[in-house]
C-alpha cells in the first residue's frame, strides 16, 4: 500500500520546491500539447519560461467551466487519445457535460490520493466500507472504490439507491464506514427508522461525506442519527473527483493534497488574491494530472484557507467547508445569501427536519424581492395542534430575520413531502419547477 504519509508532513519550504518543479513541468506540457492553453498563454503574453517562483502563477490565465464546454469533448487533452483508459463526466451548468479523461497513470495517482485521503479521515484496512456514492460517470463511486481497495479496507460497492438493501447490508456485513452524500446519510437514517432499525446500534462508526454543501448543524444531526463521526471530503470532476481535500478527525478544516493540487484564493469580482482567513473563490492548478491537466481552474466554491500546521501534524494548507458558490448566491433585496446559511438557521430550530427547499425566481438571475423557504416539520409537531405550527413558523421567520437580515416566507410542509435524492440534494428550485 502506497500512502506517502511523509509528504503530508513535509516542511512548507520543501513542499513549495516540489510544487514549483511540478508546476514548471505541467505548464510546459500544456503549452506544447494543448492548443487551447497555448492560445490563452499567448493572449496573456506569458511562456513557460516566465514561471520561476510560486508567485509567478498569477501570470497564467484562468480556466473556467465554459472552457470545458467550448472544447468538448477532447479539446483539452494533453496526451494522445489511445493513452486514455477511463472517462468520467459531470453535468455542466448549461449544455454539454464536463468530461474527465484519465490515463493509467492518472487512475493510479488518484487511487493513491484517495487511499491517503481515506486514511486521513480515519479509515483503516480493518474497516468494512460501504460505498453508497453513485458508480458510473460520477467520480464518487469509482474514486472511493479504488482508494479504499488500495488502502486495504473491505469495500461493499452498493452505489446509491435501494436504500432498504443498504440498511440490510450495513447490518449483515457489519459496515463500519459509510461513504455517501450528507443528504443520503440522512435518508439512510430515516429509512432505517421506518424499518425499525436504529443505525446507532450497528457497527457504523464513521462517515466520509461530501460532494455537496452542508453545514456544521447538518453534521451534528447526521452524527447523532447514525451514531457516527462525520468527516467532510471535497473534490470536483474537472480537477480529479473526490480527493482534493479532506478533514482529519480533528475536524478543523480539510487538508488539501498540495503535492498534487496548487491552490489560490481570489476575490471572484476583482480576481485579486484574498489573504489567509478571509473568504474567496478557490482556484486550483493540477500538478500531476496527465490526461487533462488544468491551469488555474476557477471552482466558484467559496472557502477560506488556513496555512497553519494542524494538531495532527500535517503541514498541508486546510480549507474551510464550502460556504457557498460564487454562482449560487441569492440576492434578496440586496442582501447576499447562500443556501448553506439558510440551512444553518433552519437546523438550529427545534421541530424542523433537515429537508428544505429554497424557492426563487430564476428569471431574475437569483435577484429576488421574495424569498420563500419550504421546510419539513417533524412528525410530532405536525400531528400537534395548529397553534404549535404557527409558533414554529413565526420562530423560523424571526430567526432568519435576525441572523441573515432578510425576511423570508416560510412554508411548513408535512414530513417526507420534499423529494429525496440519492445523490446530491437539490436545495434551490425555480418557482416554475414546482
Ligand atoms: O462531487 C466529487 C466528489 C465526489 C466529492 C464524492 C466528494 C465526494 P462534481 O460532481 O464535479 O464532483 O461536483 C463538484 O461539488 O465544485 C462543490 O461545489 C461541490 N462539493 C464537492 N464536495 C463538497 C463538499 C464531486 N465537501 C462540486 N462541500 C464542487 C461542499 C462540495 N461542496
Coordinates of C-alpha atoms and ligand atoms in Angstrom, one line a residue:
X1 CA 0.0 0.0 0.0
X2 CA 1.5 3.3 -1.1
X3 CA 0.3 6.3 1.0
X4 CA 3.2 8.7 1.0
X5 CA 2.4 9.9 4.6
X6 CA 5.8 11.6 4.7
X7 CA 4.6 14.1 2.1
X8 CA 1.7 15.2 4.2
X9 CA 4.0 16.4 7.0
X10 CA 6.7 17.9 4.7
X11 CA 8.2 21.2 5.8
X12 CA 6.5 24.0 3.8
X13 CA 9.7 25.1 2.1
X14 CA 10.3 21.6 0.7
X15 CA 6.7 21.3 -0.4
X16 CA 6.9 24.6 -2.2
X17 CA 10.0 23.4 -4.0
X18 CA 8.2 20.3 -5.1
X19 CA 5.2 22.3 -6.2
X20 CA 7.2 24.7 -8.4
X21 CA 9.1 21.9 -10.1
X22 CA 5.9 20.1 -10.9
X23 CA 4.2 23.3 -12.0
X24 CA 7.0 24.2 -14.4
X25 CA 6.8 20.7 -15.9
X26 CA 2.9 20.9 -16.3
X27 CA 2.9 24.4 -17.7
X28 CA 5.5 23.3 -20.4
X29 CA 3.4 20.2 -21.0
X30 CA 0.1 22.1 -21.7
X31 CA 1.8 24.8 -23.7
X32 CA 3.3 22.3 -26.0
X33 CA 0.4 19.9 -26.3
X34 CA -2.9 21.8 -25.8
X35 CA -3.7 24.4 -28.4
X36 CA -6.3 26.0 -26.0
X37 CA -3.6 26.7 -23.4
X38 CA -1.0 27.9 -25.9
X39 CA -3.5 30.4 -27.2
X40 CA -4.5 31.5 -23.7
X41 CA -0.9 31.9 -22.7
X42 CA -0.1 33.9 -25.8
X43 CA -3.0 36.3 -25.0
X44 CA -1.5 36.9 -21.6
X45 CA 1.9 37.2 -23.2
X46 CA 3.3 34.5 -20.9
X47 CA 5.5 31.5 -21.8
X48 CA 6.6 28.5 -19.6
X49 CA 9.9 30.2 -19.0
X50 CA 8.2 33.0 -17.1
X51 CA 7.2 30.6 -14.3
X52 CA 10.1 30.5 -11.9
X53 CA 8.6 31.0 -8.4
X54 CA 5.1 30.3 -6.9
X55 CA 4.3 34.0 -7.2
X56 CA 4.6 33.7 -11.0
X57 CA 1.5 31.5 -11.0
X58 CA -0.7 34.6 -11.2
X59 CA 0.8 35.5 -14.7
X60 CA -1.1 32.5 -16.1
X61 CA -4.6 32.6 -17.5
X62 CA -7.6 31.3 -15.6
X63 CA -9.6 28.3 -16.9
X64 CA -13.4 28.3 -16.4
X65 CA -16.2 25.8 -16.7
X66 CA -17.2 27.3 -20.1
X67 CA -13.7 26.4 -21.5
X68 CA -14.5 22.8 -20.9
X69 CA -17.8 23.1 -22.8
X70 CA -16.2 25.0 -25.6
X71 CA -13.5 22.3 -26.0
X72 CA -15.9 19.4 -25.6
X73 CA -15.1 16.6 -25.7
X74 CA -11.4 16.1 -26.3
X75 CA -10.1 19.6 -26.9
X76 CA -8.2 19.8 -23.6
X77 CA -6.3 16.5 -23.9
X78 CA -2.6 16.7 -23.3
X79 CA -2.0 13.0 -24.4
X80 CA -2.8 11.0 -27.5
X81 CA -6.4 9.6 -27.2
X82 CA -5.1 6.0 -27.0
X83 CA -3.5 6.8 -23.7
X84 CA -7.0 7.3 -22.1
X85 CA -8.2 4.3 -20.1
X86 CA -11.3 5.9 -18.4
X87 CA -13.6 8.8 -18.8
X88 CA -15.9 10.3 -16.1
X89 CA -18.3 13.1 -16.5
X90 CA -20.5 15.5 -14.6
X91 CA -23.3 17.8 -15.7
X92 CA -22.1 21.2 -16.7
X93 CA -24.2 24.2 -15.6
X94 CA -25.6 24.5 -19.2
X95 CA -25.4 22.4 -22.2
X96 CA -22.7 19.8 -22.7
X97 CA -21.4 17.7 -19.8
X98 CA -17.9 18.2 -18.3
X99 CA -15.6 15.3 -19.4
X100 CA -12.8 14.0 -17.2
X101 CA -10.4 11.6 -19.0
X102 CA -7.7 9.6 -17.1
X103 CA -4.6 7.9 -18.3
X104 CA -3.5 4.7 -16.4
X105 CA -1.1 7.0 -14.6
X106 CA -3.9 9.2 -13.5
X107 CA -6.0 6.3 -12.3
X108 CA -3.1 5.1 -10.2
X109 CA -2.3 8.5 -8.8
X110 CA -6.0 9.1 -8.0
X111 CA -6.2 5.8 -6.1
X112 CA -3.1 6.7 -4.1
X113 CA -4.6 10.1 -3.3
X114 CA -7.9 8.6 -2.3
X115 CA -6.1 5.9 -0.2
X116 CA -4.3 8.7 1.7
X117 CA -7.5 10.7 1.9
X118 CA -9.4 7.9 3.5
X119 CA -6.5 7.2 5.9
X120 CA -6.6 10.8 6.9
X121 CA -10.3 10.6 7.6
X122 CA -9.7 7.7 9.9
X123 CA -10.4 4.6 7.7
X124 CA -8.1 1.6 8.2
X125 CA -7.6 -1.7 6.5
X126 CA -9.7 -3.3 9.3
X127 CA -12.8 -1.3 8.1
X128 CA -15.7 -2.6 6.1
X129 CA -16.6 0.4 3.9
X130 CA -20.0 0.6 2.3
X131 CA -19.7 2.9 -0.7
X132 CA -23.0 4.5 -1.5
X133 CA -21.7 7.1 -3.8
X134 CA -23.0 6.6 -7.3
X135 CA -20.9 4.3 -9.5
X136 CA -20.8 5.2 -13.2
X137 CA -20.0 8.5 -14.8
X138 CA -20.0 10.3 -11.4
X139 CA -16.5 10.3 -9.9
X140 CA -17.7 9.5 -6.4
X141 CA -18.3 5.7 -6.7
X142 CA -15.1 4.6 -8.5
X143 CA -12.9 7.3 -6.8
X144 CA -13.7 5.9 -3.4
X145 CA -13.7 2.3 -4.6
X146 CA -10.1 2.3 -5.9
X147 CA -8.8 4.3 -2.9
X148 CA -10.4 2.1 -0.3
X149 CA -9.2 -1.1 -2.0
X150 CA -5.6 0.3 -2.2
X151 CA -5.8 1.2 1.5
X152 CA -6.9 -2.4 2.1
X153 CA -10.3 -1.9 3.5
X154 CA -13.2 -4.3 2.6
X155 CA -15.3 -2.4 0.1
X156 CA -19.1 -3.1 -0.3
X157 CA -19.9 -1.3 -3.6
X158 CA -23.6 -0.7 -3.1
X159 CA -23.6 2.5 -5.2
X160 CA -26.6 4.9 -4.5
X161 CA -30.2 3.9 -4.1
X162 CA -32.1 0.8 -3.0
X163 CA -32.0 2.2 0.5
X164 CA -33.6 -0.7 2.3
X165 CA -31.0 -3.1 0.9
X166 CA -28.3 -0.6 2.1
X167 CA -29.6 -0.9 5.6
X168 CA -29.7 -4.7 5.5
X169 CA -26.1 -4.8 4.2
X170 CA -24.9 -2.4 6.9
X171 CA -26.3 -4.8 9.5
X172 CA -25.4 -8.1 7.9
X173 CA -21.9 -7.3 6.6
X174 CA -21.0 -5.2 9.6
X175 CA -20.1 -2.0 7.8
X176 CA -18.0 0.3 9.9
X177 CA -17.7 3.2 7.4
X178 CA -20.4 4.7 5.2
X179 CA -19.4 6.9 2.2
X180 CA -22.2 8.9 0.5
X181 CA -23.5 12.5 0.3
X182 CA -24.6 14.1 3.6
X183 CA -28.2 14.2 2.3
X184 CA -28.1 10.5 1.6
X185 CA -26.8 9.8 5.0
X186 CA -30.0 11.3 6.4
X187 CA -32.1 9.3 4.1
X188 CA -30.4 6.2 5.3
X189 CA -31.2 7.1 8.9
X190 CA -34.8 7.9 8.1
X191 CA -35.3 4.7 6.1
X192 CA -33.7 2.6 8.9
X193 CA -36.1 4.1 11.4
X194 CA -39.0 3.2 9.1
X195 CA -37.7 -0.4 9.1
X196 CA -37.4 -0.4 12.9
X197 CA -33.6 -0.3 12.7
X198 CA -31.5 2.0 14.8
X199 CA -28.3 2.7 12.9
X200 CA -26.7 3.8 16.2
X201 CA -26.8 0.2 17.3
X202 CA -24.9 -1.1 14.2
X203 CA -21.1 -1.2 13.8
X204 CA -21.1 2.0 11.8
X205 CA -18.6 4.4 13.3
X206 CA -17.5 6.8 10.5
X207 CA -19.0 8.6 7.5
X208 CA -16.8 10.2 4.8
X209 CA -19.3 12.6 3.3
X210 CA -19.2 15.2 0.6
X211 CA -20.0 16.2 -3.0
X212 CA -22.5 18.8 -1.8
X213 CA -22.5 21.7 0.6
X214 CA -23.6 21.0 4.2
X215 CA -23.4 22.9 7.4
X216 CA -22.0 22.2 10.9
X217 CA -25.6 21.7 12.1
X218 CA -26.2 19.1 9.5
X219 CA -23.0 17.4 10.6
X220 CA -24.3 17.2 14.2
X221 CA -27.6 15.9 13.0
X222 CA -26.0 13.2 11.0
X223 CA -23.6 12.2 13.7
X224 CA -26.5 11.9 16.2
X225 CA -28.9 10.0 13.9
X226 CA -26.3 7.5 12.6
X227 CA -24.1 7.3 15.7
X228 CA -21.0 8.1 13.6
X229 CA -18.2 10.6 13.3
X230 CA -19.0 12.5 10.1
X231 CA -16.0 13.7 8.1
X232 CA -16.1 16.2 5.2
X233 CA -14.5 15.4 1.9
X234 CA -14.2 17.7 -1.1
X235 CA -13.3 17.4 -4.8
X236 CA -14.6 18.1 -8.3
X237 CA -14.7 16.4 -11.7
X238 CA -12.6 19.0 -13.5
X239 CA -9.7 18.5 -11.1
X240 CA -9.8 14.8 -10.3
X241 CA -13.0 13.9 -8.5
X242 CA -13.0 13.3 -4.7
X243 CA -9.6 13.6 -3.0
X244 CA -8.7 17.3 -3.4
X245 CA -9.1 17.7 0.4
X246 CA -10.5 16.0 3.5
X247 CA -10.7 16.6 7.2
X248 CA -8.8 14.6 9.7
X249 CA -10.6 13.5 12.9
X250 CA -9.8 17.0 14.5
X251 CA -12.4 18.3 12.1
X252 CA -10.8 21.7 11.7
X253 CA -10.6 22.3 8.0
X254 CA -9.9 20.0 5.0
X255 CA -6.3 19.1 4.3
X256 CA -5.6 19.9 0.7
X257 CA -3.4 17.4 -1.2
X258 CA -1.0 20.1 -2.1
X259 CA 1.6 17.9 -3.6
X260 CA -1.0 17.3 -6.4
X261 CA -3.1 20.5 -6.3
X262 CA -1.8 24.0 -6.1
X263 CA -4.4 26.3 -4.6
X264 CA -5.1 30.1 -4.7
X265 CA -7.9 32.2 -3.3
X266 CA -9.2 35.1 -5.2
X267 CA -11.9 37.7 -5.0
X268 CA -14.4 36.5 -7.6
X269 CA -15.1 40.0 -8.8
X270 CA -11.7 41.6 -8.9
X271 CA -9.7 38.3 -9.4
X272 CA -7.2 39.7 -6.9
X273 CA -5.7 37.4 -4.2
X274 CA -7.5 37.1 -0.9
X275 CA -5.5 36.9 2.4
X276 CA -5.5 33.8 4.6
X277 CA -8.5 33.6 6.9
X278 CA -10.8 35.5 4.6
X279 CA -13.3 34.1 2.2
X280 CA -12.8 33.9 -1.5
X281 CA -13.1 31.7 -4.6
X282 CA -10.9 28.6 -4.7
X283 CA -8.7 28.3 -7.7
X284 CA -6.9 25.1 -8.4
X285 CA -4.0 24.1 -10.7
X286 CA -3.3 20.3 -11.1
X287 CA 0.4 19.4 -10.7
X288 CA 0.3 15.7 -11.6
X289 CA -2.7 15.1 -13.9
X290 CA -1.5 13.7 -17.2
X291 CA -4.6 13.3 -19.5
X292 CA -6.2 16.7 -18.8
X293 CA -4.1 19.0 -16.7
X294 CA -5.9 22.1 -15.6
X295 CA -4.3 25.5 -15.1
X296 CA -5.9 27.9 -12.5
X297 CA -9.4 26.5 -12.6
X298 CA -12.0 28.8 -11.1
X299 CA -14.0 26.4 -8.9
X300 CA -16.7 29.0 -8.0
X301 CA -16.5 27.5 -4.5
X302 CA -16.3 30.0 -1.7
X303 CA -13.9 28.9 1.1
X304 CA -11.2 30.3 3.4
X305 CA -7.6 28.9 3.7
X306 CA -5.5 28.2 6.8
X307 CA -1.8 27.6 6.3
X308 CA -1.0 26.7 9.9
X309 CA 0.0 23.1 10.6
X310 CA -2.8 21.0 12.1
X311 CA -2.7 19.4 15.5
X312 CA -2.5 16.1 13.6
X313 CA 1.0 17.1 12.3
X314 CA 0.0 17.6 8.7
X315 CA 1.5 20.7 7.1
X316 CA -0.7 21.0 4.1
X317 CA -3.0 24.0 3.9
X318 CA -6.5 23.5 5.2
X319 CA -9.7 24.8 3.5
X320 CA -12.9 25.6 5.4
X321 CA -16.1 24.0 4.5
X322 CA -17.6 25.4 1.3
X323 CA -19.9 28.2 2.4
X324 CA -21.4 28.7 -1.0
X325 CA -20.6 29.1 -4.7
X326 CA -19.9 32.4 -6.2
X327 CA -22.7 31.5 -8.7
X328 CA -25.4 30.1 -6.4
X329 CA -25.5 33.2 -4.3
X330 CA -29.0 34.6 -3.9
X331 CA -29.6 38.3 -3.7
X332 CA -32.7 39.1 -1.6
X333 CA -33.5 42.7 -1.5
X334 CA -29.8 43.5 -1.9
X335 CA -28.6 41.0 0.7
X336 CA -26.3 38.3 -0.4
X337 CA -27.3 34.9 1.0
X338 CA -26.0 31.4 0.3
X339 CA -28.3 28.4 0.7
X340 CA -25.9 27.0 3.3
X341 CA -26.6 30.0 5.6
X342 CA -30.3 29.4 5.3
X343 CA -29.8 25.8 6.2
X344 CA -27.8 26.7 9.3
X345 CA -30.6 28.9 10.5
X346 CA -33.3 26.3 9.8
X347 CA -31.5 23.4 11.5
X348 CA -30.9 25.4 14.7
X349 CA -34.7 25.5 15.3
X350 CA -36.4 22.7 17.2
X351 CA -39.1 20.8 15.4
X352 CA -37.6 21.1 11.9
X353 CA -36.3 18.3 9.8
X354 CA -33.1 18.7 7.7
X355 CA -35.1 18.7 4.5
X356 CA -35.9 22.0 2.9
X357 CA -36.3 23.8 -0.4
X358 CA -35.5 27.4 -1.3
X359 CA -37.8 28.7 -3.9
X360 CA -36.6 31.5 -6.2
X361 CA -37.4 33.3 -9.3
X362 CA -34.5 32.3 -11.6
X363 CA -35.6 34.6 -14.4
X364 CA -34.2 37.5 -12.4
X365 CA -30.9 35.7 -12.0
X366 CA -31.4 35.0 -8.3
X367 CA -32.2 38.6 -7.6
X368 CA -35.4 38.4 -5.8
X369 CA -37.6 40.5 -3.6
X370 CA -39.2 37.5 -2.1
X371 CA -37.5 34.5 -0.6
X372 CA -39.6 31.5 0.1
X373 CA -38.4 28.5 2.1
X374 CA -40.2 25.3 2.4
X375 CA -39.4 23.4 5.5
X376 CA -40.4 19.9 6.6
X377 CA -41.6 19.7 10.2
X378 CA -41.1 16.7 12.4
X379 CA -43.8 14.2 12.9
X380 CA -44.7 15.2 16.4
X381 CA -45.0 18.9 15.7
X382 CA -47.1 18.1 12.6
X383 CA -49.6 15.9 14.4
X384 CA -49.9 18.5 17.2
X385 CA -52.3 21.4 17.3
X386 CA -52.3 24.3 14.8
X387 CA -51.0 26.7 17.3
X388 CA -47.7 24.9 17.6
X389 CA -47.2 25.1 13.8
X390 CA -47.9 28.8 13.8
X391 CA -45.5 29.4 16.6
X392 CA -42.8 27.4 14.7
X393 CA -43.4 29.4 11.6
X394 CA -43.0 32.6 13.5
X395 CA -39.9 31.4 15.1
X396 CA -38.3 30.4 11.8
X397 CA -39.2 33.8 10.3
X398 CA -37.7 35.8 13.2
X399 CA -34.5 33.6 13.2
X400 CA -34.0 34.2 9.5
X401 CA -34.6 37.8 10.0
X402 CA -32.2 38.3 12.9
X403 CA -29.4 36.0 11.7
X404 CA -29.4 36.7 7.9
X405 CA -31.0 40.1 7.9
X406 CA -33.7 39.1 5.4
X407 CA -37.3 38.2 5.9
X408 CA -38.5 35.0 4.2
X409 CA -41.8 33.5 3.7
X410 CA -41.8 30.2 5.5
X411 CA -44.0 27.3 4.3
X412 CA -44.2 24.4 6.7
X413 CA -44.8 21.1 4.9
X414 CA -45.7 17.6 6.1
X415 CA -42.9 15.2 6.9
X416 CA -41.5 13.4 3.9
X417 CA -43.1 15.7 1.3
X418 CA -39.9 17.2 -0.1
X419 CA -38.4 15.0 -2.7
X420 CA -35.4 12.9 -1.6
X421 CA -32.5 12.3 -3.9
X422 CA -29.9 9.5 -3.8
X423 CA -27.1 11.8 -4.8
X424 CA -26.7 15.5 -4.4
X425 CA -29.7 17.2 -2.9
X426 CA -31.4 19.9 -4.8
X427 CA -31.9 22.8 -2.5
X428 CA -32.8 25.7 -4.7
X429 CA -35.6 25.5 -7.2
X430 CA -37.2 27.8 -9.6
X431 CA -40.8 28.6 -8.9
X432 CA -41.8 27.4 -12.4
X433 CA -40.4 23.9 -11.5
X434 CA -42.9 23.5 -8.6
Ligands
LIG1 O1 -18.8 16.0 -6.3 C1 -16.7 14.9 -6.4 C2 -16.9 14.3 -5.1 C3 -17.4 13.0 -5.0 C4 -16.5 15.0 -3.9 C5 -17.6 12.4 -3.8 C6 -16.7 14.4 -2.7 C7 -17.2 13.1 -2.6 P1 -18.6 17.2 -9.0 O2 -19.8 16.4 -9.3 O3 -17.9 17.7 -10.2 O4 -17.6 16.4 -8.2 O5 -19.1 18.4 -8.1 C8 -18.1 19.3 -7.7 O6 -19.5 19.8 -5.7 O7 -17.3 22.3 -7.0 C9 -18.5 21.8 -5.0 O8 -19.4 22.9 -5.4 C10 -19.4 20.7 -4.6 N1 -18.7 19.9 -3.5 C11 -18.0 18.8 -3.6 N2 -17.6 18.4 -2.4 C12 -18.1 19.3 -1.5 C13 -18.1 19.4 0.0 C14 -17.8 15.8 -6.9 N3 -17.4 18.6 0.8 C15 -18.7 20.4 -6.8 N4 -18.7 20.5 0.5 C16 -17.7 21.3 -6.2 C17 -19.4 21.4 -0.3 C18 -18.8 20.3 -2.2 N5 -19.4 21.3 -1.6

